mmCIF file of C-alpha atoms in Angstrom:
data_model
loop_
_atom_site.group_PDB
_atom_site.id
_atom_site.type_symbol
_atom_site.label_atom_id
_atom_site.label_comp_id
_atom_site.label_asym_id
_atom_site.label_seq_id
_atom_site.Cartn_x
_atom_site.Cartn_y
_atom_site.Cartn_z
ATOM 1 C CA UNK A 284 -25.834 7.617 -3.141
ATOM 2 C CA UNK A 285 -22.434 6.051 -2.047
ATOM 3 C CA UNK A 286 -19.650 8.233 -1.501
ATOM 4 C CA UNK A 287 -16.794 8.414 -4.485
ATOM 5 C CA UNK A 288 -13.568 8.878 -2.688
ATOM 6 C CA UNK A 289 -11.712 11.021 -4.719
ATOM 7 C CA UNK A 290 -7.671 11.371 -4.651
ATOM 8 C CA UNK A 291 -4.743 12.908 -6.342
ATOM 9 C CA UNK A 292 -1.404 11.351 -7.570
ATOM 10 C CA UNK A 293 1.900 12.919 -7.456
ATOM 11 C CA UNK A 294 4.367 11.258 -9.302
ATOM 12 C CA UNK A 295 7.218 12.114 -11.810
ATOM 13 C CA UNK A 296 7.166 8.618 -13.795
ATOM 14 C CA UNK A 297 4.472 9.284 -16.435
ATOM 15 C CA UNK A 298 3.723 5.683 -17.299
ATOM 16 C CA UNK A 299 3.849 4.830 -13.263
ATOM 17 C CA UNK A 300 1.627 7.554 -12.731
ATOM 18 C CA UNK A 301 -0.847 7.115 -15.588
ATOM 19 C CA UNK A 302 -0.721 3.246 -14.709
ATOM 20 C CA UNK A 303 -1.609 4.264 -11.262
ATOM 21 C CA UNK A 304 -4.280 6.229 -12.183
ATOM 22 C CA UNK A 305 -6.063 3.925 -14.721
ATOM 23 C CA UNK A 306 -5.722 0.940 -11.717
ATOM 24 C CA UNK A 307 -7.675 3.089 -9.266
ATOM 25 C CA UNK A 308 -10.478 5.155 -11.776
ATOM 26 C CA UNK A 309 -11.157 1.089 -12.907
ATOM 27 C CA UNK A 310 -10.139 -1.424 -10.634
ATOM 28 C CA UNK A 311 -11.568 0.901 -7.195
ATOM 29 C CA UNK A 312 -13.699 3.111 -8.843
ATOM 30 C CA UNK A 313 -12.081 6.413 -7.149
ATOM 31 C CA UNK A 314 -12.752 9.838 -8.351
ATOM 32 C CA UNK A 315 -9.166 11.475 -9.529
ATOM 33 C CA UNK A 316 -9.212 15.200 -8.913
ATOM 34 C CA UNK A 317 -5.730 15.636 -10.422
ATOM 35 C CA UNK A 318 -2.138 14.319 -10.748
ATOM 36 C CA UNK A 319 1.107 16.053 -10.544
ATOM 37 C CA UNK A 320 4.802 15.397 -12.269
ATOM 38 C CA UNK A 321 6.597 17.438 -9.290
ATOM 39 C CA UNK A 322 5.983 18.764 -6.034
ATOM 40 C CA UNK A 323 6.039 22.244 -6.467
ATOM 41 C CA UNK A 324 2.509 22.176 -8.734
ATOM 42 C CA UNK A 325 1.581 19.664 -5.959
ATOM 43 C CA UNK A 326 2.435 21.763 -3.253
ATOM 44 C CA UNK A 327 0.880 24.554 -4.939
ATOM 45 C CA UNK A 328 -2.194 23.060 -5.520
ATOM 46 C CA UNK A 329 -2.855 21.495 -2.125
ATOM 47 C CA UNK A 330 -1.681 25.057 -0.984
ATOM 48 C CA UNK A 331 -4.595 26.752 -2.964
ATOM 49 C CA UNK A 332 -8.001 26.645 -0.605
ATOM 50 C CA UNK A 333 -10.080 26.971 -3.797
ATOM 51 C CA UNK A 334 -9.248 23.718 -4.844
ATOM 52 C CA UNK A 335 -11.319 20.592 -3.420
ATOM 53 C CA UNK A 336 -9.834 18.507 -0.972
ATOM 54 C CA UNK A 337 -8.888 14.560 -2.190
ATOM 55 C CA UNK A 338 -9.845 11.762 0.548
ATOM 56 C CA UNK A 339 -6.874 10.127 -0.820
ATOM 57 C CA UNK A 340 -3.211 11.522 -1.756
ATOM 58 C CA UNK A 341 -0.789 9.174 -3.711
ATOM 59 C CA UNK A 342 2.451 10.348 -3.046
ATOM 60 C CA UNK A 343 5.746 9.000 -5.115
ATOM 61 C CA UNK A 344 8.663 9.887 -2.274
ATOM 62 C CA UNK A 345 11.742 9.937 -4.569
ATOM 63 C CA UNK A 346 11.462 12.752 -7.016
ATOM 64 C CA UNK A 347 13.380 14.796 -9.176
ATOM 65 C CA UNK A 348 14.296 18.094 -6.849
ATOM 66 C CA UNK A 349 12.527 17.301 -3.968
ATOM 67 C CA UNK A 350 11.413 15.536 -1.274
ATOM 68 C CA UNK A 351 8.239 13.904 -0.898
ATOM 69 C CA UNK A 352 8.193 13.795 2.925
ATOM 70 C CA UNK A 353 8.863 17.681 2.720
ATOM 71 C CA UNK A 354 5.435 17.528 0.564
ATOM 72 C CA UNK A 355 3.828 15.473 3.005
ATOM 73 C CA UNK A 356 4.368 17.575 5.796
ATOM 74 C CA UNK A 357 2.494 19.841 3.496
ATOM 75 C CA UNK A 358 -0.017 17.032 2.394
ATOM 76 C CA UNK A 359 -1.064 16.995 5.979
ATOM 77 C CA UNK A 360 -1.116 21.050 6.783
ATOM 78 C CA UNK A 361 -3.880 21.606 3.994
ATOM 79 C CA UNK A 362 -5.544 18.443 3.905
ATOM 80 C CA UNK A 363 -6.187 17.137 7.285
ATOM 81 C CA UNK A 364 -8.436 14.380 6.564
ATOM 82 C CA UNK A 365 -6.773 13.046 3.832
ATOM 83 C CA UNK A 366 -4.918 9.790 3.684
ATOM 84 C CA UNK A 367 -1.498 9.094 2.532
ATOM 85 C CA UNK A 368 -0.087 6.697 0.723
ATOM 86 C CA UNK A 369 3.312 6.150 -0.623
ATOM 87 C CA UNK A 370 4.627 4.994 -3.248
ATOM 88 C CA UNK A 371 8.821 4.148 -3.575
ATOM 89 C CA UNK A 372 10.965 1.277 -4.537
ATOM 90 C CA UNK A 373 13.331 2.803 -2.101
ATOM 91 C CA UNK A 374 13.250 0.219 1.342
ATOM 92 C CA UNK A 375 14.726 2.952 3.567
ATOM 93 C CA UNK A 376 11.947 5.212 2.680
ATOM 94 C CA UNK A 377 8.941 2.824 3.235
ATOM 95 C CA UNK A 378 10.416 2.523 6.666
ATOM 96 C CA UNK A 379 10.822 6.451 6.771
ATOM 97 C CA UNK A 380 7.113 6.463 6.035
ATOM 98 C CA UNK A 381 6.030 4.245 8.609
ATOM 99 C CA UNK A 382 7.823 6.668 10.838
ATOM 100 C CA UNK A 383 5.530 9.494 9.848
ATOM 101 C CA UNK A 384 2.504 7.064 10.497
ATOM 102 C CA UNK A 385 1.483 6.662 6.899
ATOM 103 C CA UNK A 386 -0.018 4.044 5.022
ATOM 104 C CA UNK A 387 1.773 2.414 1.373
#
């Protein structure tokens, strides 16, 4: 059987997160393990070793409170072979991102 990569979405815009979500469960066929409206549940979540491990980690960069390269430093602590992809409508940030060797 083909492998289902399976991801998680962190983003505080509902609709652009449940857009987001309904794009990649039809359109890609990927597996969502969760999503997240912050970083802290994010962070703690990732930061749980219970919880199973996404291939793939959609990551909105400008959010309410926090930093979403602060969470990806995280992102990459607890998840090591997961990818990363962002997701802004900030320029600055996109090149940030490519700074930090991600993909988005």
């Amino acid at each position: 059987m083909k492998h289902k990569y399976t991801y998680i979405v962190i983003e505080d815009v509902e609709l652009q997160r449940e857009n987001l979500i309904e794009l990649l469960n039809t359109r890609l066929g990927l597996a969502l393990i969760d999503s997240f409206e912050n970083a802290e549940d994010a962070y703690n979540f990732l930061a749980n070793e219970d919880n199973p491990r996404p291939d793939l980690i959609f990551l909105d960069i400008e959010m309410p409170g926090a930093s979403g390269f602060n969470l990806l430093d995280a992102a990459r602590r607890f998840c090591l072979s997961a990818k990363v992809i962002i997701t802004t409508a900030f320029a600055e940030y996109a090149i940030k991102g490519y700074e930090y060797n991600i993909s988005g």
